[in-house]
């Protein structure tokens, strides 16, 4: 590798990062400096805390406890790391190969810079001090033999990062075929979410109920023996001394059986845990730490060798993929010439969704709404976000089916409110950054002669069928499981409309003042500023306060019924309709104001959503 080329690439990567900070402005630079100082403090605190835990808590712990502690830390690290992988989905190169193809630089240097750049993540910033500190703490507490944990830990990090980089390289080459792109993104997202819900699904199935039933039968048998003994004493068949002696014997027998059952249970748990750690490579870290605690060195050495080989092999495969992309040999099959389409017959016109009309809505707003709805159905990033509420509905629905709580008639409408609130929270990233997903398409809104309030109205109407439709589907399921009264069921309609309009009014402000360009095919902002991130974070905390007033009709009905002032009157329905009318009027007023703000900020928004990360 040419040393000058490597140093030049490092310098180029550093200048790119510096330019990104400068472009964000003074406020963004100050906030980033504060975050950097806080991050350094976090790293120091996590490192010191993990060293103390390893030194004071684990020196006298059994090997099984050491195994479980390391398993917990490693599983949490891999889980959080996978979430970061899910956010990116497709590898984002620090230095694009397209820009390096005509420069006198080595491909190895570019590959090395990109791989090293992928290591700088928040996940490693948090977990690396914990893992290293825990290993050093155990070394100080148990002896120098535990120093073998450090190369084992380095091999684990190499394997995880190398496998991730290889997967991203493979995914990047695979997604060059645009016909596969959306399918890959949606399937990968669905698979990860279902995998993350595996503990919840296992808890629903409850495979350990068989053991609990055996314990219940054992307790019932013990209670029966105790009742028979008490009955014999009462009838005079045995003396009080004999009763006390037999009762003491029963307690000793129960204690022995309980200890034996606990011992067998822990032995089975230990065998299962060691088997899983032996089969799954990330578990080799915990297995090596547990064996080192017992004085066995060989498993740690074999684990280090195995993890290193896996990481090295993954890096080699990733390099080969990068080499093929560099030579233009990847991207799927060669494109075949497209068939010439038959000319359309004269006088005919396709009747697509964009040809429909929305009654009661201005023509410009209707056109924007229909085009936005079609775009949502096609965009892969929108599909990923729309998939989230569906999966949450399935998970929570299965939980309600297996563990149905007892809800009073007055509490059942809260399920409908919760369902709609869940839908709105999952859509916050999409509706709260409406223009960021348009990217270069935002120029159409800047150049169109439509009033700016119609643009926002059309954007809000584009999401309405999806949000209200999913919310209504969950309400139907909730109505089957927990039937509401007719008045409460009918009041759900105006309540949902009020909640959605309040949500849109708040999300419009977020879209106007914190737009973030979203990279095509992913959910990763390409020009993230800390100020915008804080505004989006504040939106999550403010949204519940905005939605709570929609519960006032239900609360008023409950209060009036408790006071005995009304009985059998659908107060909730009447007040929900009146509240919906007031919210519609407020929404129209706020929308006009927001249209003026959009008119004033459209050039700034255009610059933010069309500028790619440098």
XYZ file of N, CA and C in Angstrom, residues 256-272:
51
model
N -35.409 -30.813 50.628
C -34.501 -31.620 49.823
C -34.969 -31.686 48.379
N -36.287 -31.922 48.203
C -36.819 -31.981 46.837
C -36.667 -30.647 46.125
N -36.903 -29.557 46.864
C -36.765 -28.225 46.248
C -35.315 -27.944 45.849
N -34.379 -28.290 46.724
C -32.969 -28.085 46.390
C -32.548 -28.940 45.208
N -33.012 -30.182 45.177
C -32.669 -31.058 44.065
C -33.267 -30.541 42.754
N -34.512 -30.041 42.823
C -35.141 -29.489 41.608
C -34.400 -28.246 41.135
N -33.993 -27.383 42.079
C -33.239 -26.181 41.702
C -31.889 -26.562 41.096
N -31.245 -27.563 41.685
C -29.944 -27.983 41.159
C -30.067 -28.530 39.746
N -31.083 -29.355 39.512
C -31.294 -29.893 38.170
C -31.651 -28.791 37.175
N -32.453 -27.845 37.655
C -32.825 -26.734 36.763
C -31.611 -25.923 36.348
N -30.748 -25.589 37.329
C -29.568 -24.795 37.008
C -28.576 -25.583 36.148
N -28.495 -26.884 36.369
C -27.638 -27.696 35.502
C -28.141 -27.696 34.073
N -29.467 -27.808 33.917
C -30.032 -27.764 32.570
C -29.823 -26.391 31.934
N -29.987 -25.337 32.730
C -29.763 -23.982 32.208
C -28.305 -23.812 31.786
N -27.375 -24.311 32.608
C -25.955 -24.177 32.278
C -25.607 -24.960 31.013
N -26.136 -26.190 30.889
C -25.856 -26.979 29.684
C -26.416 -26.299 28.441
N -27.635 -25.775 28.551
C -28.242 -25.094 27.404
C -27.465 -23.835 27.039
